[in-house]
Amino acid sequence: MLDAEPVVCRPVIPYTRRAPIVRVLEISSELTITVSWNDATGGNYGAQIWRIRKAHHPGVCALTNETIDVGDFVYRPLFGDIPPLNADAMISAEAIRIMREAENREPEPAL
């Protein structure tokens, strides 16, 4: 599990008035991540599973505020019959790749 600090970002969904607090709790595999999403108006999801896919519409990464273009690889919330309020949110796969690499780096030996 990652020991992630919360990331506060600008609103990524039209209905929100305030930015959500987003934490990547775990990078489960190349395909899935576990996200904590807290938004005063858009819902709170303590351990939401997100899956990688290609973006079907442009957007903004919920972690980095970087632009997401159609066709970019992104993580989006998984859901069944009823979509969560943050169903349109996206996290860039590149942002997760960078987090994974930082987590896997071995610490430098102390001098």
C-alpha positions as MATLAB code, in Angstrom:
seq = 'MLDAEPVVCRPVIPYTRRAPIVRVLEISSELTITVSWNDATGGNYGAQIWRIRKAHHPGVCALTNETIDVGDFVYRPLFGDIPPLNADAMISAEAIRIMREAENREPEPAL';
ca = [
       0.000    0.000    0.000;
       1.216    3.486   -0.777;
       1.683    6.027    1.963;
       0.243    8.803   -0.177;
      -0.384   12.357    0.856;
      -3.770   13.695   -0.264;
      -3.712   15.640   -3.481;
      -6.107   18.572   -3.751;
      -6.834   19.498   -7.320;
      -9.131   21.747   -9.295;
     -12.636   20.492  -10.112;
     -12.603   17.775  -12.766;
     -16.339   17.230  -13.050;
     -18.756   19.987  -14.081;
     -21.107   19.601  -11.084;
     -18.411   20.124   -8.459;
     -17.878   23.476   -6.814;
     -14.824   22.463   -4.858;
     -11.948   20.262   -5.864;
     -12.000   16.680   -4.581;
      -9.314   15.247   -2.316;
      -7.823   12.285   -4.160;
      -5.439    9.650   -2.751;
      -4.023    6.649   -4.546;
      -4.149    4.034   -1.806;
      -2.710    1.118   -3.750;
      -1.382    0.332   -7.179;
      -2.826   -3.157   -7.309;
      -1.536   -4.146  -10.745;
      -0.857   -2.731  -14.193;
      -4.628   -2.684  -14.715;
      -6.137   -1.477  -11.436;
      -5.570    1.022   -8.651;
      -7.437    1.719   -5.423;
      -8.422    5.347   -4.911;
      -9.869    7.317   -2.010;
     -12.090   10.100   -3.399;
     -13.571   12.723   -1.081;
     -15.758   15.454   -2.514;
     -18.223   17.471   -0.445;
     -20.749   17.617   -3.280;
     -19.738   14.642   -5.415;
     -19.529   11.818   -2.930;
     -16.996   10.054   -0.778;
     -15.506    6.739   -1.812;
     -13.058    5.275    0.697;
     -11.599    2.478   -1.411;
     -12.787    2.731   -4.985;
     -11.316    0.433   -7.653;
     -10.257    2.182  -10.880;
      -9.315    0.327  -14.084;
      -7.122    1.385  -16.973;
      -8.724    2.139  -20.348;
      -8.467    4.620  -23.187;
     -10.067    8.029  -22.718;
     -13.174    8.438  -24.879;
     -13.379   12.164  -24.231;
     -10.911   14.895  -23.244;
     -10.500   15.725  -19.584;
      -8.145   16.595  -16.749;
      -6.140   14.239  -14.543;
      -7.549   14.267  -10.998;
      -4.014   13.983   -9.563;
      -1.879   16.241  -11.738;
      -4.347   18.603  -13.454;
      -2.642   17.656  -16.730;
      -4.778   17.635  -19.865;
      -6.055   14.249  -21.014;
      -6.710   13.777  -24.722;
      -8.954   11.262  -26.452;
      -7.027    7.992  -26.784;
      -4.733    8.564  -23.784;
      -4.533    5.721  -21.291;
      -6.320    6.641  -18.062;
      -7.736    5.028  -14.947;
     -11.479    5.443  -14.371;
     -13.789    4.170  -11.608;
     -15.237    0.695  -12.033;
     -18.972    0.383  -11.456;
     -21.945   -1.862  -12.061;
     -25.459   -0.782  -13.010;
     -25.405    2.530  -11.148;
     -22.448    4.818  -11.907;
     -20.823    6.680   -9.010;
     -20.973   10.461   -8.991;
     -17.317   10.581  -10.053;
     -17.777    8.188  -12.983;
     -16.369   10.753  -15.445;
     -13.200   11.370  -13.422;
      -9.860   10.235  -14.838;
      -6.321    9.708  -13.584;
      -3.556    9.659  -16.158;
      -1.832    6.300  -16.560;
       1.431    8.242  -16.881;
       0.940    9.740  -13.395;
       0.463    6.238  -11.978;
       3.517    4.935  -13.869;
       5.619    7.690  -12.264;
       4.226    6.814   -8.809;
       4.989    3.119   -9.390;
       8.567    3.893  -10.411;
       9.092    6.135   -7.366;
       7.743    3.398   -5.087;
      10.033    0.752   -6.615;
      13.229    2.797   -6.385;
      15.642    1.428   -3.846;
      16.707    3.927   -1.185;
      20.181    5.399   -1.535;
      22.677    4.011    0.993;
      23.414    6.391    3.874;
      26.901    7.787    3.972;
];
